[in-house]
Coordinates of C-alpha atoms in Angstrom, one line a residue:
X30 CA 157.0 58.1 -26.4
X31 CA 157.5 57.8 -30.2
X32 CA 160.1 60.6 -30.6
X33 CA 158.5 62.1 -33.1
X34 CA 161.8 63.7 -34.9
X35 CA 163.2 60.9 -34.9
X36 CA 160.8 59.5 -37.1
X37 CA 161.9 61.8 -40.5
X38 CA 165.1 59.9 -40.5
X39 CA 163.3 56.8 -41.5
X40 CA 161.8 57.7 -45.1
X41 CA 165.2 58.4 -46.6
X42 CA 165.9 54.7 -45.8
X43 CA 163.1 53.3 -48.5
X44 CA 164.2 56.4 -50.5
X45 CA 167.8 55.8 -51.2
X46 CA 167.1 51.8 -51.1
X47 CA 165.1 52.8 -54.0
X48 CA 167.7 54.8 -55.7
X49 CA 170.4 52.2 -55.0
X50 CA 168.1 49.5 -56.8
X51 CA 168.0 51.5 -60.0
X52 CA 164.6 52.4 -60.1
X53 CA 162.0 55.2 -59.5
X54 CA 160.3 55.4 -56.5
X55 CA 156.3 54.6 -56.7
X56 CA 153.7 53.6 -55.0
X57 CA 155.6 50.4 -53.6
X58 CA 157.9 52.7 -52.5
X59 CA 155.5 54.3 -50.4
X60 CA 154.1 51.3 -48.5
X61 CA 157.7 50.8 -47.6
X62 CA 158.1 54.1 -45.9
X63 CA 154.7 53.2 -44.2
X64 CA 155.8 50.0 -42.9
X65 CA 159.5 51.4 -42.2
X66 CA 157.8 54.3 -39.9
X67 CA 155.6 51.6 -38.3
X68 CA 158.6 49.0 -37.3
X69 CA 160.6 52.4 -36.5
X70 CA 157.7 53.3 -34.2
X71 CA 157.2 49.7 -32.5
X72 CA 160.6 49.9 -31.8
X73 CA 160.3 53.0 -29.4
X74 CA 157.3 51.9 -28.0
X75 CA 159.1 48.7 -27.0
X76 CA 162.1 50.5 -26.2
X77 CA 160.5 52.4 -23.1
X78 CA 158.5 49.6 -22.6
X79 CA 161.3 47.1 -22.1
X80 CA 163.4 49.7 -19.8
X81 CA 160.6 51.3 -17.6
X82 CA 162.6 50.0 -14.6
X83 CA 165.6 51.2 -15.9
X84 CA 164.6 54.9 -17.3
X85 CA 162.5 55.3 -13.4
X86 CA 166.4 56.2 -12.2
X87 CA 167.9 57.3 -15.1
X88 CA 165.3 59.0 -16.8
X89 CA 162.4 59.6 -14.9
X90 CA 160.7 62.1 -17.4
X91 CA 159.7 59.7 -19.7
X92 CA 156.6 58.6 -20.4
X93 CA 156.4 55.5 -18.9
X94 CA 158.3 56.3 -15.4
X95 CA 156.8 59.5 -15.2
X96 CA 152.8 57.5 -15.1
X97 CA 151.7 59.5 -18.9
X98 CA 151.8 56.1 -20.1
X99 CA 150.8 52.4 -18.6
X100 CA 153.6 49.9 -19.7
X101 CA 150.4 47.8 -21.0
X102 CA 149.3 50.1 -23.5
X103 CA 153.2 50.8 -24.5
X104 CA 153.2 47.1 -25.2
X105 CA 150.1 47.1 -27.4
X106 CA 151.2 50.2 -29.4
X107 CA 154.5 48.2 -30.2
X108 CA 152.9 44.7 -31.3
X109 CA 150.0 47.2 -33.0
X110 CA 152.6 48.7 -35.2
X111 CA 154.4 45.6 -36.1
X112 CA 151.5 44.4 -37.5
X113 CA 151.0 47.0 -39.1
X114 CA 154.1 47.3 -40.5
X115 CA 154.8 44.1 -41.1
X116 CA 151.0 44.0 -43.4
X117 CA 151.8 47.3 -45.3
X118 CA 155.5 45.2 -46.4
X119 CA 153.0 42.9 -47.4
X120 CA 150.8 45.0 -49.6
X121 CA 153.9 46.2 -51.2
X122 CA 154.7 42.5 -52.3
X123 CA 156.6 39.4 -51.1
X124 CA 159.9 40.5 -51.7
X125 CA 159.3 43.4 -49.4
X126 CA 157.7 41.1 -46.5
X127 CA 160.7 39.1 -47.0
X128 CA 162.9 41.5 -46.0
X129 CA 160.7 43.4 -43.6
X130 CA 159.7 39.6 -41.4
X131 CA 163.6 39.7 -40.0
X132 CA 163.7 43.8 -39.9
X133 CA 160.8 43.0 -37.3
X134 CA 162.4 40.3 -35.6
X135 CA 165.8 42.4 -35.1
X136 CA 163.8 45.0 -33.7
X137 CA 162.1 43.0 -31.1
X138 CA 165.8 41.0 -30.4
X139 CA 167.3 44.0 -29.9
X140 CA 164.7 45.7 -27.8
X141 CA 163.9 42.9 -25.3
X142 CA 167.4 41.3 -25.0
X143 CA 170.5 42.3 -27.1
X144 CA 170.4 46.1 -26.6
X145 CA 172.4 45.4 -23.4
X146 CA 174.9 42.9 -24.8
X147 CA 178.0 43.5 -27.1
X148 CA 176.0 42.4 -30.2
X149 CA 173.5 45.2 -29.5
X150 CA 175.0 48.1 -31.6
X151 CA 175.3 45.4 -34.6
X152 CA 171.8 44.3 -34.2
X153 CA 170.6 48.9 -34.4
X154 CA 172.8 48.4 -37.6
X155 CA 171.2 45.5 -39.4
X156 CA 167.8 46.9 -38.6
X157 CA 169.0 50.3 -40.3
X158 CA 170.6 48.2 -43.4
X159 CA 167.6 45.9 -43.6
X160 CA 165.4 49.0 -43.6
X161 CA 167.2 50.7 -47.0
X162 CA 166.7 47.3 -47.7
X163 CA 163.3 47.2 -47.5
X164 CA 162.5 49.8 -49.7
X165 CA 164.8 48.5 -52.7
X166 CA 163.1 45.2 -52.5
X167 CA 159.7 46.7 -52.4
X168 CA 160.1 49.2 -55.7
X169 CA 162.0 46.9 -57.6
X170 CA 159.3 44.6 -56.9
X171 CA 157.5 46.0 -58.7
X172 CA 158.4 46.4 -61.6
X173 CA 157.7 43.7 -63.7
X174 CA 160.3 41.5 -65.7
X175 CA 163.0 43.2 -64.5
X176 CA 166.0 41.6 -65.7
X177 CA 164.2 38.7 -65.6
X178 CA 163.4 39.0 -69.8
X179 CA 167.5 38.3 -70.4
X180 CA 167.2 35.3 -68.3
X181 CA 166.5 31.7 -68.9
X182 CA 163.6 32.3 -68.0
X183 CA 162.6 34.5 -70.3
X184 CA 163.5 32.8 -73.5
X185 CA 161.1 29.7 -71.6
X186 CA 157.9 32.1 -71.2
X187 CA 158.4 33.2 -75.0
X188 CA 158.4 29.6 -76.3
X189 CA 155.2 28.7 -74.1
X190 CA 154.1 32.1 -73.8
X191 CA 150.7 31.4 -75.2
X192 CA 149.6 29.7 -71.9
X193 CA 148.0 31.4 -69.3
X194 CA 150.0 30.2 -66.8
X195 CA 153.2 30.4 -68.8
X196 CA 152.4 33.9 -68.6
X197 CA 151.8 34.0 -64.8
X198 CA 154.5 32.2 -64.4
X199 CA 156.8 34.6 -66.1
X200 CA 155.4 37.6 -64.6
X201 CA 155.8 36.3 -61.0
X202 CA 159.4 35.1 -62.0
X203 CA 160.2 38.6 -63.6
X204 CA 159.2 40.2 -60.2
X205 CA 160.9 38.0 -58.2
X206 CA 164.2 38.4 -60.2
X207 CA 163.8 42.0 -60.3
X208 CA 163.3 42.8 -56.3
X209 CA 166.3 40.2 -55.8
X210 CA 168.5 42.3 -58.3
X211 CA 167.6 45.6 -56.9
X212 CA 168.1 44.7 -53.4
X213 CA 171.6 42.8 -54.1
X214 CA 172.6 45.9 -55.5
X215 CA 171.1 48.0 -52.9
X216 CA 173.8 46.5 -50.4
X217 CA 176.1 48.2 -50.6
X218 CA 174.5 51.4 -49.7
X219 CA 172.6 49.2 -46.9
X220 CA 176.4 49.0 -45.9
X221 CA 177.3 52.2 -45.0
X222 CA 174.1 53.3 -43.5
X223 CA 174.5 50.6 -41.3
X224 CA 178.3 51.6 -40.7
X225 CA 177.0 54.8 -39.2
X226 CA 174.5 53.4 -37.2
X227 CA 177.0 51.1 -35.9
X228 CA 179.2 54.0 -34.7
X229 CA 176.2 56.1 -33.4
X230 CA 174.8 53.0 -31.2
X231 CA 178.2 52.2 -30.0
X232 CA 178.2 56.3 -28.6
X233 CA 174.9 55.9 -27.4
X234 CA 175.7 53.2 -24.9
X235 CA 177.7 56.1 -23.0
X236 CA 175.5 59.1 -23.3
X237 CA 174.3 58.5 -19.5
X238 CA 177.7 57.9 -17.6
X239 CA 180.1 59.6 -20.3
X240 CA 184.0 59.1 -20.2
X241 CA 184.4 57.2 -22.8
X242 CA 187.1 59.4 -25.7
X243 CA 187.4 55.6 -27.6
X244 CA 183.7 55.7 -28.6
X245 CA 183.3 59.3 -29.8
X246 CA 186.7 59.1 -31.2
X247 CA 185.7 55.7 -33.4
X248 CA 182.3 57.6 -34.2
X249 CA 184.4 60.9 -35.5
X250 CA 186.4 58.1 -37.7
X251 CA 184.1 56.4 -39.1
X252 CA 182.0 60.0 -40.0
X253 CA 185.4 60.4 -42.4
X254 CA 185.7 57.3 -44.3
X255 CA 181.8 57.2 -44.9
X256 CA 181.9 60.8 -45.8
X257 CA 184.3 59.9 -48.5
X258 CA 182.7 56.8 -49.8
X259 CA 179.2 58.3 -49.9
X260 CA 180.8 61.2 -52.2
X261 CA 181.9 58.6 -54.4
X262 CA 179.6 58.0 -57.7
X263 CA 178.8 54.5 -58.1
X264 CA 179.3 53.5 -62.1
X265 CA 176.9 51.6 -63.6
X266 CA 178.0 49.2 -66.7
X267 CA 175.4 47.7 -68.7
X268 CA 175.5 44.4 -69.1
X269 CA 178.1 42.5 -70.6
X270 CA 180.5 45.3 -70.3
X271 CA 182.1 44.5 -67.0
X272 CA 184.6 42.2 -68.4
X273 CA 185.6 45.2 -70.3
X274 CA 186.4 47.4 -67.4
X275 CA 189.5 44.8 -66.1
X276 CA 192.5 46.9 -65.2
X277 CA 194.6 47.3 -67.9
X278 CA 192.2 47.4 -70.8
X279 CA 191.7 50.6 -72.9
X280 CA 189.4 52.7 -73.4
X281 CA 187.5 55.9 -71.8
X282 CA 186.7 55.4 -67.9
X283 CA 184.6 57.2 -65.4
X284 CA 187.8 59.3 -64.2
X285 CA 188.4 60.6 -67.6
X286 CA 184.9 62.4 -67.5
X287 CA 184.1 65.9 -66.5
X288 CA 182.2 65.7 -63.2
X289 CA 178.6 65.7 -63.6
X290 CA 175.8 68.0 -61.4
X291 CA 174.9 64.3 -59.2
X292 CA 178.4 63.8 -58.9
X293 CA 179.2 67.3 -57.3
X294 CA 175.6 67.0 -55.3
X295 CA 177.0 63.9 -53.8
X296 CA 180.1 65.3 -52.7
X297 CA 178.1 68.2 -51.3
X298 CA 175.6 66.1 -49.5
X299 CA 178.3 63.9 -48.2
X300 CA 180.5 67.2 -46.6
X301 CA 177.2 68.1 -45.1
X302 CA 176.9 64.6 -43.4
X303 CA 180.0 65.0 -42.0
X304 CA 179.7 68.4 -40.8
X305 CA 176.8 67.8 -38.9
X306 CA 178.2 64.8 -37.2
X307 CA 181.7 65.1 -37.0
X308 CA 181.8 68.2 -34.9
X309 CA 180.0 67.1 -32.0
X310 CA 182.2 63.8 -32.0
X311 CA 185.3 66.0 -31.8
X312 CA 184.1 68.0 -28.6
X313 CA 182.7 64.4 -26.9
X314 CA 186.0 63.3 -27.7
X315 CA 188.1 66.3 -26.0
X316 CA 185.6 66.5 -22.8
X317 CA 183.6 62.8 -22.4
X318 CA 180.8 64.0 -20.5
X319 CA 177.3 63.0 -20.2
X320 CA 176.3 65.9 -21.9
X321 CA 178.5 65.9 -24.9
X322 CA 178.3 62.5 -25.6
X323 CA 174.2 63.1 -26.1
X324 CA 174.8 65.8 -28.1
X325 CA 177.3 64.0 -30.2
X326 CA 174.3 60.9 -30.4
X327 CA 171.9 63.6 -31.7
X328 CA 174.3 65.0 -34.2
X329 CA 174.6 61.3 -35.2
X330 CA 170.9 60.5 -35.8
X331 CA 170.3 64.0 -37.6
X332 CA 173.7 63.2 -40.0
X333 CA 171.0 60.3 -41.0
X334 CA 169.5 62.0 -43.3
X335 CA 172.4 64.2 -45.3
X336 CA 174.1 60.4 -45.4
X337 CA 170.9 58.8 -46.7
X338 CA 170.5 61.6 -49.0
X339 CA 174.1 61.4 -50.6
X340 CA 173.6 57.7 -51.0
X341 CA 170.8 58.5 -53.3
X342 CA 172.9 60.7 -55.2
X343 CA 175.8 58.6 -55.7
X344 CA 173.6 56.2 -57.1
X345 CA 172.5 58.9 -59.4
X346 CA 168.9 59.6 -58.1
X347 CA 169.5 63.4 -58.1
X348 CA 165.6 64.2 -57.1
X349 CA 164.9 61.3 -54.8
X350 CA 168.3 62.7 -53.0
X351 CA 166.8 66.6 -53.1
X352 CA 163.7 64.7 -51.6
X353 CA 165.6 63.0 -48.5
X354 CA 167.4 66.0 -47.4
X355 CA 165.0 68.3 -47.6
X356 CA 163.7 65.3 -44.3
X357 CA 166.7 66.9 -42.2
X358 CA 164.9 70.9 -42.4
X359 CA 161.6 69.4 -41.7
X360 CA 162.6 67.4 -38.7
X361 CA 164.4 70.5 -37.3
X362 CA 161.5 72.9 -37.5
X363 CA 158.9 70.2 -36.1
X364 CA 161.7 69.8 -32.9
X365 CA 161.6 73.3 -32.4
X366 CA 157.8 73.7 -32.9
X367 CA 157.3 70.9 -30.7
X368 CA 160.2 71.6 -28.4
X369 CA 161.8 68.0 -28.8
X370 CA 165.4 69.4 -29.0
X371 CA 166.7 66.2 -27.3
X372 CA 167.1 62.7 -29.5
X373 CA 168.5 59.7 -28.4
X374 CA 168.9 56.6 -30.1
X375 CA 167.9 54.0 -26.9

């Protein structure tokens, strides 16, 4: 019922929110995969739980139509998980159960109501981005002051800093700053991984009746324009600099440097991201059957992880990216092993 392959395309989420935030991945980091794998799981559970009428026609092998699994206990296993998930985000810190409270409530939305509507695909999408999310709000939680010493409120704790609960005060305030400054500028990446999803959900919703070239053809499109943004290195200017950087002014640039080994890694990762998806969207395109179309979904959920992975190199996290793709291996050998060849997305 839980898809187990599916499942390594949810660490690289935390992962790359991580690197997007600017900073190292750590034990915080951690209880955001945990919670992200338990949300990820609820949501499957739910899933079959919420279509058991409709999977006994169209796809009577699963667990739930096929009598392996009482719809009872597959509603238990999903609230089980959110709980669970939702109390690891919270061990992680409040930042990360900030973000991971409306991951959990998109996931039930979707699930029990908007999956068949038109804002179904765009809910998948905001559960993926809140997800990378997730993890840059829980590691830049933690580490305290953040940005937070260049702030107002910094220059207050240091005049009334011999208080006890000046200090407190500042330290919470630190945090707080710092999870909001990594996960602002973990958006962007949150962006395009939700793009993707986006285009994969849309392609799901045909994968059992087929004929549709606009979807795979949209799906093949968008595989190309986040292919090239993902191989783009984001530049990082310290702080007061930006001004600086206006069109027009001189001095040396990001284009005038030699390309460095994350910069090529990126562009590597991303080609691999598009190869694995945009093939599959190219034949689903040409012949719209049932069959192509899943394929072309399952090519979409594996590209998950090469994307993930070259949105932790762009942002310069060249072994957190190393980490995330060596996910899309892993999952591949534990399909086979298990004989799971077959991923869907609904």
């Amino acid at each position: 019922m839980l898809r187990l392959p599916a499942l390594f395309t949810v660490p690289g989420d935390a992962l790359a929110g991580a690197a997007a935030a600017g900073v190292r991945p750590g034990p915080r980091t951690l209880l955001a995969i945990g919670s992200s794998l338990s949300l990820y799981a609820a949501g499957m559970a739910l899933n079959d739980w919420a279509d058991r009428a409709e999977d006994a026609v169209e796809r009577p092998h699963r667990p739930i139509p096929s009598g392996r699994v009482r719809p009872a206990a597959a509603l238990t296993a999903a609230g089980t998980l959110t709980g669970t998930g939702l109390a690891l985000a919270a061990a992680a810190g409040r930042p990360a159960l900030a973000v991971a409270t409306p991951l959990a409530a998109t996931v039930w939305a979707y699930d029990l109501g908007l999956k068949h509507t038109p804002a179904g695909p765009a809910a998948m999408a905001a559960a993926r981005g809140l997800d990378l999310l997730l993890g840059a709000a829980a590691t830049a939680g933690g580490t305290r002051g953040g940005t937070w010493s260049g702030t107002r409120g910094g220059t207050w704790s240091g005049t009334r800093g011999g208080t006890r609960s000046g200090t407190r005060t500042g330290a919470r305030t630190g945090t707080r700053t710092g999870a909001w400054d990594g996960t602002r500028a973990a958006l962007p990446s949150a962006a395009l991984l939700g793009s993707h999803t986006l285009a994969v959900t849309t392609l799901s919703r045909r994968e059992t009746t087929g004929g549709s070239v606009a979807a795979p053809l949209a799906a093949l499109a968008a595989t190309g324009a986040l292919a090239r943004l993902a191989g783009h290195r984001r530049t990082r200017l310290p702080a007061g600099r930006r001004a600086a950087a206006a069109p027009g002014l001189p001095g040396p640039g990001p284009a005038g440097n030699p390309p460095r080994p994350g910069d090529l890694l990126a562009v590597a990762l991303a080609a691999a991201y598009a190869a694995t998806a945009a093939r599959p969207c190219f034949h689903a395109a040409l012949n719209p059957s049932p069959q192509l179309t899943q394929r072309a979904v399952g090519a979409g959920i594996r590209a998950t992880v090469p994307l993930q992975a070259a949105l932790a190199a762009r942002s310069g996290a060249t072994t957190t990216s190393l980490l995330v793709a060596a996910l899309a291996p892993a999952g591949r050998m534990f399909a086979r092993r298990a004989g799971m060849r077959k991923v869907s997305i609904t």
